Short mmCIF file of C-alpha atoms and ligand atoms in Angstrom, two decimals:
data_model
loop_
_atom_site.label_atom_id
_atom_site.label_comp_id
_atom_site.label_asym_id
_atom_site.label_seq_id
_atom_site.Cartn_x
_atom_site.Cartn_y
_atom_site.Cartn_z
CA MET Y 1 13.80 0.46 -2.91
CA CYS Y 2 16.80 3.52 -2.89
CA GLY Y 3 20.63 2.79 -3.01
CA ILE Y 4 23.12 5.94 -1.49
CA ALA Y 5 26.64 6.20 -1.45
CA GLY Y 6 29.09 9.07 -0.54
CA VAL Y 7 32.36 10.41 -1.10
CA TRP Y 8 35.22 11.79 1.55
CA ASN Y 9 38.31 13.10 0.26
CA VAL Y 10 39.06 11.12 -2.72
CA GLU Y 11 40.06 12.71 -5.97
CA LYS Y 12 37.67 12.44 -8.72
CA SER Y 13 34.85 10.98 -6.66
CA TYR Y 14 32.95 11.50 -9.86
CA ASN Y 15 34.22 8.19 -10.96
CA VAL Y 16 34.52 6.26 -7.41
CA LEU Y 17 30.82 8.02 -6.99
CA HIS Y 18 29.46 6.14 -10.30
CA ASP Y 19 31.09 3.09 -9.03
CA LEU Y 20 29.61 2.53 -6.34
CA LEU Y 21 26.40 3.68 -7.88
CA LEU Y 22 26.83 1.41 -10.06
CA GLY Y 23 26.72 -1.27 -7.72
CA LEU Y 24 23.85 -0.92 -6.09
CA GLN Y 25 21.53 -0.96 -9.64
CA HIS Y 26 19.28 -3.22 -8.14
CA ARG Y 27 18.13 -0.89 -5.14
CA GLY Y 28 16.86 1.55 -7.84
CA GLN Y 29 16.85 1.79 -11.05
CA GLU Y 30 13.99 4.76 -11.72
CA SER Y 31 17.05 7.59 -11.91
CA VAL Y 32 20.06 8.58 -11.02
CA GLY Y 33 21.51 11.93 -8.86
CA ILE Y 34 24.81 12.57 -7.71
CA VAL Y 35 25.90 16.39 -5.55
CA LEU Y 36 29.45 16.99 -5.77
CA GLU Y 37 31.79 19.69 -4.06
CA ASP Y 38 30.17 23.25 -4.03
CA PHE Y 39 26.96 21.42 -4.42
CA LYS Y 40 27.70 20.63 -8.67
CA MET Y 41 24.79 18.77 -9.38
CA ILE Y 42 23.61 16.01 -12.32
CA LYS Y 43 20.48 14.12 -12.08
CA SER Y 44 18.26 12.46 -14.98
CA LYS Y 45 15.98 9.72 -14.84
CA GLY Y 46 18.05 6.88 -16.53
CA LEU Y 47 20.29 4.03 -15.68
CA VAL Y 48 23.64 4.73 -13.96
CA SER Y 49 25.53 3.94 -16.92
CA GLN Y 50 23.50 6.18 -19.34
CA VAL Y 51 23.57 9.63 -16.19
CA LEU Y 52 27.47 9.66 -15.41
CA SER Y 53 29.40 9.08 -18.35
CA GLU Y 54 32.59 10.66 -19.09
CA SER Y 55 31.38 12.84 -21.75
CA ASN Y 56 29.74 14.58 -18.19
CA PHE Y 57 32.82 14.63 -15.76
CA LEU Y 58 32.61 16.73 -12.65
CA PRO Y 59 35.30 17.72 -10.76
CA GLY Y 60 35.45 17.44 -6.96
CA ASN Y 61 36.96 15.45 -4.25
CA CYS Y 62 33.63 14.76 -2.10
CA GLY Y 63 30.09 14.12 -2.89
CA ILE Y 64 26.95 12.30 -2.44
CA GLY Y 65 24.82 10.26 -5.18
CA HIS Y 66 21.31 7.98 -5.27
CA VAL Y 67 19.65 5.47 -7.10
CA ARG Y 68 15.89 5.58 -6.81
CA TYR Y 69 13.01 3.50 -6.72
CA SER Y 70 10.23 5.76 -6.08
CA THR Y 71 8.07 5.12 -2.44
CA TYR Y 72 6.96 8.18 -1.66
CA GLY Y 73 6.13 10.74 -3.83
CA SER Y 74 6.38 11.49 -7.28
CA ASN Y 75 8.05 9.23 -9.47
CA THR Y 76 9.66 12.00 -11.27
CA GLU Y 77 11.23 13.69 -8.57
CA ILE Y 78 15.10 12.45 -8.63
CA GLN Y 79 17.59 12.45 -5.27
CA PRO Y 80 19.92 14.49 -3.56
CA LEU Y 81 17.67 17.42 -2.51
CA ILE Y 82 19.83 20.56 -2.17
CA GLY Y 83 18.53 23.13 0.24
CA ILE Y 84 20.08 26.34 2.24
CA THR Y 85 19.36 26.01 5.51
CA SER Y 86 19.39 28.70 7.99
CA LYS Y 87 22.48 26.28 9.48
CA GLY Y 88 24.22 26.21 6.26
CA LYS Y 89 23.92 24.60 2.37
CA PHE Y 90 23.40 20.78 2.71
CA ALA Y 91 22.57 17.74 0.03
CA ILE Y 92 20.58 15.28 1.40
CA ALA Y 93 20.50 11.81 0.12
CA HIS Y 94 17.63 9.32 1.81
CA ASN Y 95 17.00 5.80 1.74
CA GLY Y 96 13.91 4.11 3.36
CA ASN Y 97 10.42 6.29 3.92
CA ILE Y 98 8.66 8.19 7.05
CA PRO Y 99 5.46 6.59 7.86
CA ASP Y 100 4.09 9.84 8.87
CA ALA Y 101 5.40 11.96 6.52
CA GLU Y 102 2.54 13.38 5.30
CA SER Y 103 1.14 14.76 8.54
CA ARG Y 104 4.67 16.28 9.53
CA ILE Y 105 5.17 17.94 5.64
CA ASN Y 106 0.91 19.53 6.62
CA SER Y 107 1.96 20.81 9.89
CA LEU Y 108 4.85 22.58 8.78
CA VAL Y 109 3.80 24.04 5.72
CA GLU Y 110 0.92 25.12 8.20
CA LYS Y 111 3.41 26.67 10.31
CA GLY Y 112 4.88 28.90 6.86
CA SER Y 113 7.35 25.94 5.30
CA VAL Y 114 7.28 26.17 1.83
CA PHE Y 115 8.12 22.67 -0.07
CA ASN Y 116 10.32 22.14 -3.08
CA SER Y 117 9.80 18.86 -3.87
CA THR Y 118 6.75 15.86 -3.02
CA LEU Y 119 9.70 14.00 -1.28
CA ASP Y 120 9.58 13.00 2.20
CA THR Y 121 13.36 13.53 2.20
CA GLU Y 122 12.64 17.46 2.04
CA ILE Y 123 11.33 16.84 5.76
CA PHE Y 124 14.68 16.72 7.30
CA LEU Y 125 16.06 19.92 5.78
CA HIS Y 126 13.07 21.63 7.11
CA TYR Y 127 13.76 20.27 10.75
CA ILE Y 128 17.45 21.27 10.03
CA SER Y 129 16.88 24.46 9.81
CA LEU Y 130 14.27 25.08 12.85
CA ALA Y 131 16.23 23.32 15.17
CA PRO Y 132 17.30 25.54 17.96
CA TYR Y 133 20.70 25.46 17.74
CA SER Y 134 23.47 27.40 15.39
CA ASP Y 135 25.60 24.57 15.34
CA ALA Y 136 25.12 22.49 12.40
CA ILE Y 137 25.53 19.15 14.06
CA LEU Y 138 23.56 19.78 16.38
CA SER Y 139 20.46 20.40 14.45
CA ILE Y 140 21.42 17.06 12.02
CA GLN Y 141 20.93 15.36 15.75
CA TRP Y 142 18.22 17.33 16.37
CA ALA Y 143 15.94 16.90 13.31
CA PHE Y 144 17.23 12.83 13.27
CA SER Y 145 16.19 12.68 16.86
CA ARG Y 146 12.43 13.80 16.15
CA ILE Y 147 11.68 11.56 12.93
CA PRO Y 148 11.76 7.67 14.58
CA SER Y 149 11.90 5.66 11.16
CA ALA Y 150 12.60 5.35 8.07
CA TYR Y 151 16.16 6.39 6.54
CA SER Y 152 19.66 5.78 6.09
CA VAL Y 153 20.89 9.25 4.72
CA VAL Y 154 23.78 10.96 3.37
CA ILE Y 155 24.62 14.32 3.71
CA LEU Y 156 27.15 16.84 2.43
CA GLY Y 157 27.55 19.95 4.14
CA LYS Y 158 30.50 22.65 2.96
CA ASP Y 159 32.88 21.09 4.95
CA LYS Y 160 31.47 18.21 6.21
CA LEU Y 161 29.92 14.61 5.12
CA ILE Y 162 27.85 12.80 7.33
CA ALA Y 163 26.13 9.60 7.62
CA ALA Y 164 23.11 8.57 10.15
CA ARG Y 165 20.58 6.00 10.22
CA ASP Y 166 17.62 5.93 12.51
CA ARG Y 167 17.32 3.72 15.34
CA PHE Y 168 15.92 0.97 14.77
CA GLY Y 169 18.41 0.52 11.67
CA PHE Y 170 15.84 -0.93 9.04
CA ARG Y 171 18.23 0.22 6.28
CA PRO Y 172 21.71 -0.84 5.54
CA LEU Y 173 24.35 1.88 5.51
CA PHE Y 174 28.35 1.44 5.90
CA TYR Y 175 31.81 3.00 5.42
CA GLY Y 176 35.11 2.49 4.94
CA ARG Y 177 38.72 3.88 4.18
CA TYR Y 178 39.66 4.72 0.28
CA LYS Y 179 42.64 5.91 -0.73
CA ASN Y 180 43.24 8.82 2.06
CA GLY Y 181 39.63 9.20 2.37
CA TYR Y 182 36.40 7.40 2.71
CA VAL Y 183 33.98 5.34 1.11
CA ILE Y 184 30.18 5.10 1.87
CA ALA Y 185 27.39 2.56 0.66
CA SER Y 186 24.39 0.94 1.60
CA GLU Y 187 25.56 -2.10 1.01
CA ASP Y 188 29.35 -3.30 1.93
CA SER Y 189 29.92 -5.54 -0.55
CA VAL Y 190 29.73 -2.41 -3.24
CA LEU Y 191 32.59 -1.03 -0.32
CA TYR Y 192 34.94 -4.25 -1.25
CA SER Y 193 34.34 -4.31 -4.99
CA ILE Y 194 36.22 -0.85 -4.96
CA GLY Y 195 38.87 -2.00 -2.65
CA ALA Y 196 37.86 -0.57 0.06
CA ASN Y 197 38.80 -1.68 3.39
CA GLN Y 198 38.48 -1.20 7.24
CA ILE Y 199 34.87 -1.70 6.58
CA VAL Y 200 32.26 -0.44 9.24
CA GLU Y 201 28.79 -0.19 9.58
CA VAL Y 202 26.84 2.90 10.76
CA LEU Y 203 25.13 1.65 13.52
CA PRO Y 204 21.34 2.33 14.49
CA GLY Y 205 21.37 5.63 16.00
CA GLU Y 206 24.35 7.16 14.88
CA ILE Y 207 25.64 9.62 13.24
CA VAL Y 208 29.46 9.46 11.61
CA ILE Y 209 30.34 12.95 10.54
CA PHE Y 210 33.53 12.91 8.07
CA SER Y 211 35.69 16.02 7.82
CA ASP Y 212 39.34 17.51 7.47
CA SER Y 213 40.03 16.21 10.93
CA GLY Y 214 38.88 13.00 10.46
CA ILE Y 215 35.59 11.04 11.74
CA GLU Y 216 34.08 11.66 14.21
CA LYS Y 217 30.84 9.30 15.31
CA VAL Y 218 28.01 10.50 17.95
CA LYS Y 219 25.03 8.59 18.77
CA TYR Y 220 21.96 10.94 18.53
CA ALA Y 221 19.07 7.72 20.03
CA ASN Y 222 18.58 5.12 21.96
CA THR Y 223 18.67 1.90 19.48
CA ASP Y 224 16.24 -0.95 19.28
CA VAL Y 225 17.29 -2.81 16.22
CA LYS Y 226 14.46 -4.08 13.71
CA PHE Y 227 16.68 -5.12 10.68
CA CYS Y 228 14.43 -5.09 7.29
CA SER Y 229 14.37 -9.00 7.10
CA PHE Y 230 13.11 -8.29 3.17
CA GLU Y 231 17.03 -7.17 2.22
CA TYR Y 232 18.05 -10.53 3.45
CA ILE Y 233 14.88 -12.52 0.88
CA TYR Y 234 15.34 -10.24 -1.87
CA PHE Y 235 16.29 -7.34 -2.10
CA SER Y 236 20.29 -7.33 -1.28
CA ARG Y 237 23.17 -8.66 -2.86
CA PRO Y 238 23.68 -11.78 -2.00
CA ASP Y 239 27.74 -11.08 -1.71
CA SER Y 240 26.07 -8.57 0.99
CA ASN Y 241 26.40 -8.92 4.46
CA PHE Y 242 24.28 -7.34 7.54
CA LEU Y 243 24.20 -7.85 11.28
CA TYR Y 244 23.46 -12.01 10.71
CA GLY Y 245 26.38 -12.48 8.40
CA ASN Y 246 25.68 -13.36 4.56
CA VAL Y 247 22.68 -12.56 2.58
CA HIS Y 248 23.27 -15.45 0.09
CA ARG Y 249 24.07 -18.20 3.57
CA ALA Y 250 20.65 -17.01 4.75
CA ARG Y 251 18.89 -17.47 1.90
CA TYR Y 252 20.84 -21.15 1.33
CA ARG Y 253 19.64 -21.43 4.56
CA MET Y 254 16.03 -20.37 4.31
CA GLY Y 255 15.83 -23.01 0.90
CA GLU Y 256 17.09 -25.78 3.69
CA ILE Y 257 14.49 -24.86 6.30
CA LEU Y 258 11.55 -24.91 3.60
CA PHE Y 259 12.61 -28.10 2.46
CA GLU Y 260 12.66 -29.35 6.55
CA GLU Y 261 9.19 -27.81 6.61
CA SER Y 262 7.99 -28.68 3.27
CA ASN Y 263 9.04 -32.16 2.34
CA MET Y 264 8.49 -31.89 -0.67
CA ALA Y 265 9.53 -34.59 -3.48
CA GLY Y 266 9.84 -34.14 -7.53
CA ASP Y 267 12.50 -34.92 -9.83
CA ILE Y 268 14.80 -31.50 -10.15
CA VAL Y 269 14.47 -28.60 -8.46
CA ILE Y 270 14.66 -24.94 -10.78
CA PRO Y 271 14.95 -21.73 -9.43
CA ILE Y 272 14.07 -18.55 -10.52
CA LEU Y 273 16.81 -16.53 -11.12
CA ASP Y 274 18.17 -14.72 -10.18
CA SER Y 275 16.49 -14.02 -6.99
CA GLY Y 276 15.21 -17.62 -6.47
CA PHE Y 277 19.21 -18.96 -6.96
CA SER Y 278 20.94 -18.76 -3.43
CA GLY Y 279 17.78 -20.22 -2.01
CA ALA Y 280 16.86 -23.38 -4.87
CA LEU Y 281 20.93 -24.23 -3.90
CA GLY Y 282 19.96 -24.66 -0.18
CA PHE Y 283 16.50 -26.33 -1.18
CA SER Y 284 18.45 -28.62 -3.82
CA ALA Y 285 21.41 -29.70 -0.60
CA ALA Y 286 19.08 -30.21 2.11
CA SER Y 287 16.28 -32.56 -0.38
CA LYS Y 288 19.17 -34.21 -3.03
CA ILE Y 289 16.99 -33.30 -5.90
CA PRO Y 290 19.72 -32.41 -8.12
CA ILE Y 291 18.93 -28.68 -9.36
CA GLU Y 292 19.04 -28.08 -12.79
CA LEU Y 293 18.54 -24.94 -15.65
CA GLY Y 294 14.61 -25.42 -16.52
CA LEU Y 295 14.23 -21.15 -17.00
CA MET Y 296 17.19 -19.11 -18.11
CA ARG Y 297 16.92 -15.12 -17.68
CA ASN Y 298 17.33 -13.04 -20.76
CA ARG Y 299 19.65 -10.19 -19.33
CA TYR Y 300 19.06 -8.07 -22.13
CA LEU Y 301 15.76 -7.67 -22.37
CA GLY Y 302 15.77 -3.81 -21.08
CA ARG Y 303 17.67 -3.20 -24.56
CA SER Y 304 15.14 -5.34 -26.71
CA PHE Y 305 13.71 -2.54 -29.77
CA ILE Y 306 10.14 -5.19 -29.77
CA MET Y 307 8.48 -3.75 -26.91
CA PRO Y 308 6.15 -7.06 -25.43
CA GLU Y 309 2.15 -6.51 -25.31
CA ASN Y 310 2.08 -7.50 -22.63
CA ARG Y 311 3.18 -9.22 -19.38
CA GLU Y 312 2.89 -12.66 -20.29
CA GLU Y 313 4.83 -11.45 -22.94
CA ILE Y 314 7.08 -9.67 -20.84
CA ILE Y 315 7.69 -12.55 -18.57
CA ARG Y 316 8.26 -14.98 -21.78
CA ARG Y 317 10.96 -12.45 -22.95
CA LYS Y 318 12.88 -12.86 -19.14
CA LEU Y 319 12.47 -16.10 -18.77
CA VAL Y 320 13.17 -18.87 -21.19
CA PRO Y 321 12.28 -21.87 -20.27
CA ILE Y 322 14.59 -25.43 -20.94
CA PRO Y 323 12.44 -28.01 -22.49
CA GLU Y 324 14.98 -30.41 -22.35
CA VAL Y 325 15.25 -30.09 -19.10
CA ILE Y 326 11.74 -29.53 -18.22
CA LYS Y 327 10.11 -32.34 -20.62
CA ASP Y 328 8.14 -35.54 -17.95
CA LYS Y 329 9.69 -34.11 -14.64
CA GLU Y 330 8.06 -33.32 -11.73
CA VAL Y 331 9.21 -30.24 -11.33
CA ILE Y 332 9.69 -27.94 -7.95
CA ILE Y 333 10.43 -23.79 -8.45
CA ILE Y 334 12.17 -22.15 -5.59
CA ASP Y 335 11.54 -18.26 -5.37
CA ASP Y 336 12.18 -16.16 -2.61
CA SER Y 337 8.55 -14.35 -2.56
CA ILE Y 338 4.89 -14.00 -4.17
CA VAL Y 339 3.38 -10.84 -4.37
CA ARG Y 340 0.76 -10.64 -6.95
CA GLY Y 341 1.03 -13.70 -8.20
CA THR Y 342 0.56 -12.76 -11.96
CA THR Y 343 4.29 -13.42 -12.34
CA MET Y 344 3.66 -17.20 -10.79
CA LYS Y 345 1.25 -17.99 -12.16
CA GLN Y 346 2.73 -16.82 -16.03
CA ILE Y 347 5.22 -19.02 -14.87
CA VAL Y 348 3.44 -22.75 -13.94
CA LYS Y 349 1.40 -22.24 -16.89
CA MET Y 350 5.47 -21.99 -19.18
CA LEU Y 351 6.53 -24.46 -17.60
CA LYS Y 352 3.36 -27.29 -18.00
CA GLU Y 353 3.34 -25.72 -21.98
CA ASN Y 354 6.49 -27.26 -21.91
CA GLY Y 355 6.26 -31.12 -21.08
CA ALA Y 356 6.04 -30.47 -17.11
CA ARG Y 357 4.34 -33.59 -15.13
CA LYS Y 358 3.69 -31.65 -12.60
CA VAL Y 359 4.94 -27.83 -11.13
CA LYS Y 360 5.64 -27.95 -7.23
CA VAL Y 361 6.39 -23.42 -6.06
CA GLY Y 362 8.30 -22.75 -2.59
CA ILE Y 363 8.43 -19.79 -1.47
CA HIS Y 364 11.74 -19.56 0.53
CA SER Y 365 9.39 -16.28 2.40
CA PRO Y 366 6.09 -16.63 4.61
CA PRO Y 367 2.85 -14.93 2.53
CA VAL Y 368 3.83 -11.34 2.19
CA ILE Y 369 0.38 -10.36 4.00
CA GLY Y 370 0.96 -6.37 4.39
CA PRO Y 371 2.66 -3.52 2.65
CA CYS Y 372 5.88 -2.19 3.41
CA PRO Y 373 5.97 1.48 5.61
CA TYR Y 374 9.14 1.56 6.13
CA GLY Y 375 10.59 2.13 2.09
CA ILE Y 376 10.58 -1.07 0.35
CA ASP Y 377 7.34 -1.06 -2.56
CA THR Y 378 6.03 -4.22 -1.40
CA SER Y 379 2.36 -3.03 -3.02
CA ARG Y 380 -1.17 -1.98 -1.55
CA LYS Y 381 -2.92 -4.02 0.77
CA ASN Y 382 -5.45 -5.57 -1.50
CA GLU Y 383 -3.04 -5.48 -4.47
CA LEU Y 384 -1.05 -8.98 -2.30
CA ILE Y 385 -2.51 -12.48 -3.04
CA ALA Y 386 -1.73 -13.36 0.32
CA ASN Y 387 -3.55 -10.76 1.65
CA GLN Y 388 -6.46 -11.17 -0.23
CA LYS Y 389 -6.42 -15.57 -0.66
CA SER Y 390 -5.79 -18.12 1.14
CA ILE Y 391 -3.09 -20.29 0.75
CA GLY Y 392 -5.58 -23.23 -1.14
CA GLU Y 393 -6.55 -20.43 -3.02
CA ILE Y 394 -3.16 -19.11 -4.35
CA LEU Y 395 -2.30 -22.72 -5.44
CA ASN Y 396 -5.69 -22.89 -7.38
CA GLU Y 397 -4.43 -19.17 -8.85
CA ILE Y 398 -1.23 -19.94 -10.45
CA ASN Y 399 -2.56 -23.44 -11.36
CA ALA Y 400 0.33 -25.02 -9.55
CA ASP Y 401 0.20 -28.71 -7.99
CA GLU Y 402 1.79 -27.98 -4.29
CA LEU Y 403 2.35 -24.64 -2.68
CA HIS Y 404 4.67 -24.19 0.18
CA TYR Y 405 6.21 -21.06 1.55
CA LEU Y 406 8.86 -21.08 4.76
CA SER Y 407 7.57 -19.98 8.06
CA VAL Y 408 8.46 -16.62 9.97
CA GLU Y 409 10.06 -18.80 12.66
CA GLY Y 410 12.15 -20.54 9.69
CA LEU Y 411 12.91 -17.39 8.14
CA LYS Y 412 14.30 -16.08 11.80
CA LYS Y 413 16.37 -19.44 11.90
CA ALA Y 414 17.54 -18.94 9.13
CA ILE Y 415 18.68 -15.37 9.21
CA GLY Y 416 20.28 -16.08 12.33
CA GLY Y 417 18.32 -13.94 15.20
CA ASP Y 418 15.20 -11.98 15.62
CA ASN Y 419 16.36 -8.28 16.13
CA LEU Y 420 13.74 -7.71 12.61
CA CYS Y 421 11.30 -6.33 10.63
CA LEU Y 422 8.88 -8.75 10.08
CA GLY Y 423 5.60 -5.67 9.75
CA CYS Y 424 4.86 -7.07 5.57
CA LEU Y 425 5.30 -11.17 6.75
CA ASN Y 426 2.77 -10.84 10.51
CA LEU Y 427 0.92 -7.25 10.60
CA ASN Y 428 3.81 -6.96 13.66
CA TYR Y 429 4.88 -2.80 12.29
CA PRO Y 430 7.67 -2.27 15.36
CA VAL Y 431 6.88 1.49 14.49
FE1 SF4 D 501 11.08 -4.69 5.21
FE2 SF4 D 501 8.65 -5.80 5.24
FE3 SF4 D 501 9.94 -4.48 7.60
FE4 SF4 D 501 9.22 -3.22 5.32
S1 SF4 D 501 7.48 -4.45 6.95
S2 SF4 D 501 10.74 -2.87 6.18
S3 SF4 D 501 9.58 -4.58 3.87
S4 SF4 D 501 9.93 -6.28 6.88
#
């Protein structure tokens, strides 16, 4: 879970990177890093608004940036990484995970490489250095063709900016025109939001090179698209668009199909904000059951001085029930997924304590039964409630009156295609 960004040939790239990373903040809140022209770098734990303040401004007309939620390596490590390779100096920012990173790192170390971080991302720098070419682009191509998955990356060199995706296209990446130059980001909505135009997807298996001579594209591998279905279910912004269209619309259809498959009946539909909102709208439209604000989301929890002492307290602060809406009602709550089950259990309890007659739970994705090796932190296998328990047991555990998930076929229909990774949902991992 990370967001990456890049800027080429735009004055005050620092400000542009700030705005791009701010728009990608939902993809990672642990740390922020940017590298600008001449490899000037700022990295720190914290949010974009805390790390990239006006007082830290650095000049430069190009750069790359990263927001991180750690999935591999220590959570004290912050990207981008800078390395001096035999092909020149590079800074790299990476979204995704290399599933066999450990054996690759061990084999490089045995051959004499010295690793400076615990991040799988560093493997790219070692491979670029070891590539049997003197040319930097050929070396980068060689490195990518040896690592099947999972990555979307931006690389800054002395006179070039490079954007690339693995041949499966697990993680998204887009670029567009901005003023006299170019901007790159994990999600297209972020590029639109800063006023970029002519927005194009970096294709799976493609390297896009930005330099003073313009754009050059190199296809370095045959594509076999397996886009992460979780980007559609939960991870990305609702205003983003991927290969099968808009994320909000896909979630809306997930809600519609969830109703068609489950036929759940009730008095009101309550979305779990923000993740279940689009799905709840779709469910409500299809079922003709009115949608209501029964749980209000407190957006400012992070700024509280009185820290909650346990998970129950955290959820109570995050989602505030409105008793007048809930009392004596048969309530259907809609959320995107259940991972460990602890949050849903608290929500059901809270709704019942506030007078709900019945609480039914609709999940607009199939049960999460496996971990993600490609860069989303869906927890370990034994922490996933749907891996450990049957649907009936989960229903008992969360103490709801009904529980319905969307089917895998329903999910594919809602998204609109099947060039998707569904590994954590059906254990059919593409790599
Ligand atoms: Fe996405 Fe799940 Fe595949 Fe990971 S395993 S890439 S979270 S669909």
